[in-house]
PDB file of C-alpha atoms in Angstrom:
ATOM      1  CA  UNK A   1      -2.179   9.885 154.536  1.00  0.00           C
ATOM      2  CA  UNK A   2       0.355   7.183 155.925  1.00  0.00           C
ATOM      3  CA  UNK A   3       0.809   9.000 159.333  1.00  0.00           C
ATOM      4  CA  UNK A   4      -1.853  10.413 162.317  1.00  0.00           C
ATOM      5  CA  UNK A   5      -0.887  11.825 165.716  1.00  0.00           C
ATOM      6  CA  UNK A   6      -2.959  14.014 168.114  1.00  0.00           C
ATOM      7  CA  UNK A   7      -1.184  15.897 170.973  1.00  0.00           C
ATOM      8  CA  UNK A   8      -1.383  19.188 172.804  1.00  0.00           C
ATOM      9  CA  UNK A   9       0.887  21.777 172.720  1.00  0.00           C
ATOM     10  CA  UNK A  10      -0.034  24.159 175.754  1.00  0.00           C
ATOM     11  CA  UNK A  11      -4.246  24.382 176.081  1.00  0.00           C
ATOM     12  CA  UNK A  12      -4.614  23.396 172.210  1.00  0.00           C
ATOM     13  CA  UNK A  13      -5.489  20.182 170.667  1.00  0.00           C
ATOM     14  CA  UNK A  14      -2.898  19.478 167.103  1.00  0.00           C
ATOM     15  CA  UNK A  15      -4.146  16.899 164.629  1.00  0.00           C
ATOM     16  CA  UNK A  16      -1.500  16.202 162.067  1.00  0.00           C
ATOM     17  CA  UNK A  17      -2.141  14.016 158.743  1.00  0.00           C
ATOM     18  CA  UNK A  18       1.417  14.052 157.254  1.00  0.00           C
ATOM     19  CA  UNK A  19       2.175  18.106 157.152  1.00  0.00           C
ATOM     20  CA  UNK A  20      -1.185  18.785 157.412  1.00  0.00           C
ATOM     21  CA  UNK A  21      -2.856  20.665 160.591  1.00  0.00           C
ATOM     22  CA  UNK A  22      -6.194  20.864 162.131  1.00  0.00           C
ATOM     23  CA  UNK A  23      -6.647  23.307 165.031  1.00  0.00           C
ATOM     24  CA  UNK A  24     -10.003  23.672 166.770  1.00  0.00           C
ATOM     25  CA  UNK A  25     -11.869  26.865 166.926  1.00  0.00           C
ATOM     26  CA  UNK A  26     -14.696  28.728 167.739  1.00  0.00           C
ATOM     27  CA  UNK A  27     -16.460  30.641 164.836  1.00  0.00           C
ATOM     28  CA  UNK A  28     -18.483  33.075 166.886  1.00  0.00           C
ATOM     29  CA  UNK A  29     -15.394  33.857 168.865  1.00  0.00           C
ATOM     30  CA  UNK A  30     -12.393  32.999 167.427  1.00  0.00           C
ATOM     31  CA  UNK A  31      -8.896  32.407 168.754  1.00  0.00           C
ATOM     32  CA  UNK A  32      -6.761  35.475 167.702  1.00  0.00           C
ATOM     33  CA  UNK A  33      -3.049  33.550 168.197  1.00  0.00           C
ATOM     34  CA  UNK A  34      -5.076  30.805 165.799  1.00  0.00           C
ATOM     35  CA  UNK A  35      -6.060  33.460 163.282  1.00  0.00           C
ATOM     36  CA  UNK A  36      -2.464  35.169 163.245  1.00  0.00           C
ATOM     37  CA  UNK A  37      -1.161  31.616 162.633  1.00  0.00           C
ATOM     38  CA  UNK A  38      -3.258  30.926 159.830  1.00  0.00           C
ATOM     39  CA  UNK A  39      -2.690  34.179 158.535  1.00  0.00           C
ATOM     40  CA  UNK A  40       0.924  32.910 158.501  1.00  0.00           C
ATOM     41  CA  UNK A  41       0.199  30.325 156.226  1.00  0.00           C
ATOM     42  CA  UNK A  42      -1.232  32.268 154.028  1.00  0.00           C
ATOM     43  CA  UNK A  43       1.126  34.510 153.441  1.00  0.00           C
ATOM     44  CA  UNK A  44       3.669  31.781 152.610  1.00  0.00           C
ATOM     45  CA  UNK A  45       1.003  30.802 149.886  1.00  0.00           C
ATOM     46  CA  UNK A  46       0.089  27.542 151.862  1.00  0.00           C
ATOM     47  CA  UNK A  47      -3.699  26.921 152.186  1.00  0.00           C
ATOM     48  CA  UNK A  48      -5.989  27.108 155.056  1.00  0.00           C
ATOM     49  CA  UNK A  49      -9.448  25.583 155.483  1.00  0.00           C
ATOM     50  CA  UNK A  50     -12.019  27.661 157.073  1.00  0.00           C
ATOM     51  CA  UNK A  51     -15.227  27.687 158.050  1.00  0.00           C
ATOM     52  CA  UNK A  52     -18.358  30.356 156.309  1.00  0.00           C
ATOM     53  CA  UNK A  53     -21.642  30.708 157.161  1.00  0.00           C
ATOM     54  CA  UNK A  54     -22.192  28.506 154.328  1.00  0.00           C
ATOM     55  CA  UNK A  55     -19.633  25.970 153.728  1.00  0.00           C
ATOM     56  CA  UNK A  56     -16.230  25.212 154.599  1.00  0.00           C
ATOM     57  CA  UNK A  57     -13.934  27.244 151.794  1.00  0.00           C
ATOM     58  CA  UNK A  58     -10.376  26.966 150.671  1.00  0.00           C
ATOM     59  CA  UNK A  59      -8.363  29.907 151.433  1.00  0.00           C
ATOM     60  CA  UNK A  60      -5.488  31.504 149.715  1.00  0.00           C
ATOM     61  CA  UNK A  61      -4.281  34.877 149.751  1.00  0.00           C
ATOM     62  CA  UNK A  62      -5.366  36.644 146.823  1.00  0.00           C
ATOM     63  CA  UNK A  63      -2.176  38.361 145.889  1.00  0.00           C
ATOM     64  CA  UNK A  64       0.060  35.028 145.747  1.00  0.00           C
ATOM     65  CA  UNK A  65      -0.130  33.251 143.064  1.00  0.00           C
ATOM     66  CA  UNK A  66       1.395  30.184 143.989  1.00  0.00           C
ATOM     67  CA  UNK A  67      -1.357  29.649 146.756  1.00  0.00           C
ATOM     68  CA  UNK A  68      -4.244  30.533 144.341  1.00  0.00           C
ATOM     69  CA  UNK A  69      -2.836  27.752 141.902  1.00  0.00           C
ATOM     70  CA  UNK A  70      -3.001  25.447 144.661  1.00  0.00           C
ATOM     71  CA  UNK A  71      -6.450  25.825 145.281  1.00  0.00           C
ATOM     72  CA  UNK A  72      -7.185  24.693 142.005  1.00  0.00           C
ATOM     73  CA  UNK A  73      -5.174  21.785 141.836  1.00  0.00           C
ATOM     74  CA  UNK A  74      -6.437  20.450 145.277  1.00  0.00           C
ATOM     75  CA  UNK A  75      -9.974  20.995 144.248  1.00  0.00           C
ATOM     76  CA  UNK A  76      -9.039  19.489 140.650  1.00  0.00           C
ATOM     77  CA  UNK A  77     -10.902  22.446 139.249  1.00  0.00           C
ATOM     78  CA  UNK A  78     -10.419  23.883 135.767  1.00  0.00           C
ATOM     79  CA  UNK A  79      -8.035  27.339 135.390  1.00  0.00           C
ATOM     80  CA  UNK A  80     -11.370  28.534 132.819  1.00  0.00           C
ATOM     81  CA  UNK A  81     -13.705  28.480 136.460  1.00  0.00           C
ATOM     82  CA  UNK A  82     -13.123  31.599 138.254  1.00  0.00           C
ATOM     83  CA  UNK A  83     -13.071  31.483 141.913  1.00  0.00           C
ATOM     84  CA  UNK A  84     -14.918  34.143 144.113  1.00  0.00           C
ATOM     85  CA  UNK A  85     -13.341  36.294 146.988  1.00  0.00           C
ATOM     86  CA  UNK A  86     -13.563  36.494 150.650  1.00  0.00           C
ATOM     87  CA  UNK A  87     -13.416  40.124 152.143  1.00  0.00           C
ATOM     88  CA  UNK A  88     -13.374  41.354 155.673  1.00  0.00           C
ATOM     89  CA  UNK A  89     -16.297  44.636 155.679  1.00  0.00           C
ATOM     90  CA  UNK A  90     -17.927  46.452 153.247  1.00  0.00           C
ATOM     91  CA  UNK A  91     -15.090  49.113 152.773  1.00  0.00           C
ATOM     92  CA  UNK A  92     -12.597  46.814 150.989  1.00  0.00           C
ATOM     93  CA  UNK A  93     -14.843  46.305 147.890  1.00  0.00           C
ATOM     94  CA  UNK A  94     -14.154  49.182 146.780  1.00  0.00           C
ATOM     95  CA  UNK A  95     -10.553  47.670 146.723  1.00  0.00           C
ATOM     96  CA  UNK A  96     -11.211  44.480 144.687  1.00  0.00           C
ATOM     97  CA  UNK A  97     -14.439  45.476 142.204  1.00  0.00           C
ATOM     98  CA  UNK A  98     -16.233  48.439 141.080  1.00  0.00           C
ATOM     99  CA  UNK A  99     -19.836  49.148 142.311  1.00  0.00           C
ATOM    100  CA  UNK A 100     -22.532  51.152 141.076  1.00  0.00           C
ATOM    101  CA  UNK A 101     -26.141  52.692 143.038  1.00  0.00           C
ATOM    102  CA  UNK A 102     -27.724  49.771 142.893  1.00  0.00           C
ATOM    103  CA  UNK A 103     -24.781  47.299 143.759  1.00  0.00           C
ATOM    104  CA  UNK A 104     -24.213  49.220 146.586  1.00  0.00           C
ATOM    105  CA  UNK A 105     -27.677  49.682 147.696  1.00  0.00           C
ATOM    106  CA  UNK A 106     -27.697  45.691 147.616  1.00  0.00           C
ATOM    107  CA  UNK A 107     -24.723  44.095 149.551  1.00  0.00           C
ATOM    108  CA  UNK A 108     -25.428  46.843 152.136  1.00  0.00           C
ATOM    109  CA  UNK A 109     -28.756  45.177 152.533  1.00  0.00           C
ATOM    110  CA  UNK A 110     -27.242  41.079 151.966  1.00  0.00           C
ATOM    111  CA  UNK A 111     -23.717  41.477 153.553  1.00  0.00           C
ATOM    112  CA  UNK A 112     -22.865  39.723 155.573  1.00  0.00           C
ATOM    113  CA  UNK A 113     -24.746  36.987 155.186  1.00  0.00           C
ATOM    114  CA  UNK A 114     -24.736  33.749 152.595  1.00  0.00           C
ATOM    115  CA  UNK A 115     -24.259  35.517 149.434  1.00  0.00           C
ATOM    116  CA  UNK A 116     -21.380  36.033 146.594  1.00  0.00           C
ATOM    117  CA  UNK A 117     -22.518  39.061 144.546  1.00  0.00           C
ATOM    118  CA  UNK A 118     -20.646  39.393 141.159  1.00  0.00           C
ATOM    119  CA  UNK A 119     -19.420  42.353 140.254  1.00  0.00           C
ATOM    120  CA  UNK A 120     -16.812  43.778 137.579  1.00  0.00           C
ATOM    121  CA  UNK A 121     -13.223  43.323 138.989  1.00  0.00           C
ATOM    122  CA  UNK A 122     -10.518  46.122 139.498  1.00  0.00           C
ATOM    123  CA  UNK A 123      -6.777  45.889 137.578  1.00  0.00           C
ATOM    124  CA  UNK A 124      -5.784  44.130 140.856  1.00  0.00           C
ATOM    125  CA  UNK A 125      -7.391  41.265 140.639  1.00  0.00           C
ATOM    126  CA  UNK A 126      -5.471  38.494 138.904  1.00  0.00           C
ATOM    127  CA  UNK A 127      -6.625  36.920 135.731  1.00  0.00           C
ATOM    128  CA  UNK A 128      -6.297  33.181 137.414  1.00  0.00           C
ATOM    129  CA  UNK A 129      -8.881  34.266 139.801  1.00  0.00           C
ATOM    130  CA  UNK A 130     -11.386  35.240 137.320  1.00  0.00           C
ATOM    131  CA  UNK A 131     -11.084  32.533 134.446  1.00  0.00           C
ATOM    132  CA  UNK A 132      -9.561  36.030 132.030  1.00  0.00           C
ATOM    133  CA  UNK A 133     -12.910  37.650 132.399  1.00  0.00           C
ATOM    134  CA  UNK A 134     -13.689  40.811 134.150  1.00  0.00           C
ATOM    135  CA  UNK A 135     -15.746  39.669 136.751  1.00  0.00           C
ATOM    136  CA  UNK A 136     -15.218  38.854 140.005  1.00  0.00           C
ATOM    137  CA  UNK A 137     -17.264  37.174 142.973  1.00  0.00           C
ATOM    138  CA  UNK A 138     -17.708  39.111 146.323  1.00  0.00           C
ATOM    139  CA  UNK A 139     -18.211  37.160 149.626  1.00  0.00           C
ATOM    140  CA  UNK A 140     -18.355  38.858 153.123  1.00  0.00           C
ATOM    141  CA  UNK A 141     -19.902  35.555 155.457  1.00  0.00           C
ATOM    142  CA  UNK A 142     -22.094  35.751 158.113  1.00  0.00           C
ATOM    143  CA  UNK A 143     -19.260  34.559 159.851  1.00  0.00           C
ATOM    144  CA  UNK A 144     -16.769  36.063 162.016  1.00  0.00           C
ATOM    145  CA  UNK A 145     -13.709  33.749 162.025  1.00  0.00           C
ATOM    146  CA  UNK A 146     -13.861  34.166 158.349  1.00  0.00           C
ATOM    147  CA  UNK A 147     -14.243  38.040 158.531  1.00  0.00           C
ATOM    148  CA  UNK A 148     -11.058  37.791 160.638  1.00  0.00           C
ATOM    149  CA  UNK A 149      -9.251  35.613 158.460  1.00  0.00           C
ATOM    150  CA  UNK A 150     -10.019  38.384 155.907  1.00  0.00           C
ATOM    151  CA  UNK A 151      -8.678  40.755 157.459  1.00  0.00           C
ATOM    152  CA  UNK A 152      -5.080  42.053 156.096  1.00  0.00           C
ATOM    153  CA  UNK A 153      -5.456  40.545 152.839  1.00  0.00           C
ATOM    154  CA  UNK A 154      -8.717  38.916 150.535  1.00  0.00           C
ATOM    155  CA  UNK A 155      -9.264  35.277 150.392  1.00  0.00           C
ATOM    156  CA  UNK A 156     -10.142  32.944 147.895  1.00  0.00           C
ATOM    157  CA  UNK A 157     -13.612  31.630 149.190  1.00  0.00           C
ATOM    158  CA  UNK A 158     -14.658  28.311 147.240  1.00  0.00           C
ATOM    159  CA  UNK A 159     -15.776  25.324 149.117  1.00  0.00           C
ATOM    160  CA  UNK A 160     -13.769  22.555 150.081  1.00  0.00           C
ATOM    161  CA  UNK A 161     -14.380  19.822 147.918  1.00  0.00           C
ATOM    162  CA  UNK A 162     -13.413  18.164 144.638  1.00  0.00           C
ATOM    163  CA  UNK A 163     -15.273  19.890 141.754  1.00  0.00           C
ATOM    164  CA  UNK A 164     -18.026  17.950 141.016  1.00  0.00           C
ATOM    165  CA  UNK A 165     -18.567  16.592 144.043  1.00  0.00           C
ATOM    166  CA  UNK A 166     -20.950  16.915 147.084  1.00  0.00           C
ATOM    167  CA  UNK A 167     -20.206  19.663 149.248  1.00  0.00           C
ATOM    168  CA  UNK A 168     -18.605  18.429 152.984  1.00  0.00           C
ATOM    169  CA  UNK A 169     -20.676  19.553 155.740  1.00  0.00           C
ATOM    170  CA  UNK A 170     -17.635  18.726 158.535  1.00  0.00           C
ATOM    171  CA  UNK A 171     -13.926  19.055 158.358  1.00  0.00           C
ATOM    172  CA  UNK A 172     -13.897  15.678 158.436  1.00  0.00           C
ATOM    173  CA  UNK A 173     -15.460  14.693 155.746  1.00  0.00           C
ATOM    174  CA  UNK A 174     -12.853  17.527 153.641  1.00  0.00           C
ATOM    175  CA  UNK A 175     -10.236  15.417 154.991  1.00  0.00           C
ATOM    176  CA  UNK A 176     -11.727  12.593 153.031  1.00  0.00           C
ATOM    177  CA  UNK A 177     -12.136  14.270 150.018  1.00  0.00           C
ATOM    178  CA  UNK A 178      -8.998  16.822 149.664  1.00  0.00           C
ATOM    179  CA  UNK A 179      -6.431  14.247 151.740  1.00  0.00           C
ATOM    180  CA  UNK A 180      -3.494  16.789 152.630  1.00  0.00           C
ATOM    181  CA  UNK A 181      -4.002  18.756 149.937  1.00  0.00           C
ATOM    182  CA  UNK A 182      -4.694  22.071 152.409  1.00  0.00           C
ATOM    183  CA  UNK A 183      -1.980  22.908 154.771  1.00  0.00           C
ATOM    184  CA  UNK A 184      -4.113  23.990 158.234  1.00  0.00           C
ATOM    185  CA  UNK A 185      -7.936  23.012 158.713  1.00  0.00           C
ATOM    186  CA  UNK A 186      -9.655  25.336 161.050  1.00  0.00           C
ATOM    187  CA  UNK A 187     -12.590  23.277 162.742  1.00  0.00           C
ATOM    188  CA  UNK A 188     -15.336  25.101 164.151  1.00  0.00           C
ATOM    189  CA  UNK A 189     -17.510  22.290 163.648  1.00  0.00           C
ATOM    190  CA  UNK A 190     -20.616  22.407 160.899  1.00  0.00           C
ATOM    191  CA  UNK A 191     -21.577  25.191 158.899  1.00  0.00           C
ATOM    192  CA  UNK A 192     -24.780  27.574 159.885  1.00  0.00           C
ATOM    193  CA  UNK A 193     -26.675  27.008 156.627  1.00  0.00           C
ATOM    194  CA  UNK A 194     -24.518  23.703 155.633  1.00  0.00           C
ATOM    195  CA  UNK A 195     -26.006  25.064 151.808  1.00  0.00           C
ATOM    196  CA  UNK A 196     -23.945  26.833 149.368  1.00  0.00           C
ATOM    197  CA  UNK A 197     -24.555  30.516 148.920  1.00  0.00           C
ATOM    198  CA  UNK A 198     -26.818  32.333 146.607  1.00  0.00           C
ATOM    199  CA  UNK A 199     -25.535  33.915 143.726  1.00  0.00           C
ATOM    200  CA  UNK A 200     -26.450  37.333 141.922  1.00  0.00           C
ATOM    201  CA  UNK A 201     -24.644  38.313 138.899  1.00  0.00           C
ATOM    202  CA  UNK A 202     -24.826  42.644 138.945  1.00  0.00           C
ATOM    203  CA  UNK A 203     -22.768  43.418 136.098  1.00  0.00           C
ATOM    204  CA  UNK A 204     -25.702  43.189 133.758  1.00  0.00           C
ATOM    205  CA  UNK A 205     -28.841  45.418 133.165  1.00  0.00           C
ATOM    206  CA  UNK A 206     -31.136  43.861 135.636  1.00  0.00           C
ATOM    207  CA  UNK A 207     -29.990  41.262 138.674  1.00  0.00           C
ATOM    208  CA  UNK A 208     -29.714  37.766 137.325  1.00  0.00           C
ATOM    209  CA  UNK A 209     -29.346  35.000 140.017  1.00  0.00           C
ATOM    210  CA  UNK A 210     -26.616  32.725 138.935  1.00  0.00           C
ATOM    211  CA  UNK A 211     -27.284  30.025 141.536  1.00  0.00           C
ATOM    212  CA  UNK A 212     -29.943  29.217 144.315  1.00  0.00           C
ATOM    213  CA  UNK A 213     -28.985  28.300 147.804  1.00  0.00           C
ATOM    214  CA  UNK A 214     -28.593  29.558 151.207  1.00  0.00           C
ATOM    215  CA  UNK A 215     -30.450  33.211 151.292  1.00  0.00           C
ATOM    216  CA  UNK A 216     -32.149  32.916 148.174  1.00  0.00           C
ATOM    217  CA  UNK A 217     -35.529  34.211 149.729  1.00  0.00           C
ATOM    218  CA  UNK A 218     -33.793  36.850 151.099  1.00  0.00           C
ATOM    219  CA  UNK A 219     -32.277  38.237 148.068  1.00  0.00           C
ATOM    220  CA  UNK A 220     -35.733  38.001 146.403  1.00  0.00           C
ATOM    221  CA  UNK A 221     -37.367  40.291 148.471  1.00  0.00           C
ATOM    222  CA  UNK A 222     -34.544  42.775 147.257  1.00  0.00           C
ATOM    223  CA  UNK A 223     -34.496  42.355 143.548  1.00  0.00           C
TER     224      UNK A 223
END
């Protein structure tokens, strides 16, 4: 990062690192000219930072390719770790992953909220994004710049940090870790939970809980 100017451009504050963006927003009410422009990005396989309920996450659309290899390679994460989804409402899991009774009867109880429930992917879903397996992760965030963000197209949702390393709780602290890696930071400040989510694997038999973290009581008193 050789090069740092702030300036305004209308009534909105631009912080560029190289080619890299950070516009402020507010989660709970989010900008829709902001949204559309990250949208933009997206869909020219660049990658947006955004805030969750949770975390911040890396976003790429889902159906590029180029943008979902990116994600890895900024995180320095390994092709054979899947990466879970971010999804708008309820409705459009029936686009992404199959769901039986039970599955159903669960993220209609947990969404949204701090939770990625795994469940067994649809022909749609790209290998890359699932490590070759058949399983995908399901995220719908307590969180409605996220939701918005969501909206036309799935997201990747994986937080924004180098594998293996502590979790940022500010866009600031992303910058520090990821550089310019990510094209357009959306900052909306911290996080709700500041805590990873809580996942539940539902492919199997019974429930198994993959990892602990923001919800976890919650999703107890369910299963």
């Amino acid at each position: 990062m050789n090069s740092r100017d702030i300036y305004f451009e209308g009534t909105e504050l631009f912080l560029e690192v190289n080619l890299m963006k950070i516009l402020k927003i507010n989660s709970k009410n989010p900008d829709p000219d902001i949204i559309t422009q990250a949208k933009e990005y997206l869909k020219q396989g660049k990658l947006v930072i955004y805030p969750t309920d949770t975390v911040y996450g890396i976003a790429a659309d889902i159906y590029i390719e180029k943008g979902v290899s990116k994600v890895f390679t900024s995180k320095r994460r390994s092709i054979n770790k899947p990466l879970s989804l971010c999804l708008a409402e309820l409705e459009s899991i029936n686009d992404v992953a199959f769901m039986d009774d039970e599955t159903e009867t669960l993220v209609e109880q947990l969404f949204p909220g701090p939770f990625t429930v795994i469940m067994r992917k649809k022909k749609a879903i790209s290998p890359l994004l699932t490590a070759g397996t058949e399983k995908i992760g399901i995220r719908i965030p307590d969180n409605k710049l996220s939701r918005d963000l969501a909206s036309d197209f799935p997201i990747t949702s994986t937080s924004a940090n180098i594998s293996g390393l502590n979790v940022p709780e500010s866009p600031k602290e992303v910058v520090k870790q990821l550089g310019d890696a990510a094209d357009l930071i959306l900052d909306a400040g911290i996080c709700k939970y500041g805590l990873h989510s809580t996942v539940v694997d539902m492919t199997e038999e019974h429930p198994v809980v993959i990892r602990k973290g923001a919800g976890y009581e919650t999703l107890m008193k369910f299963i």
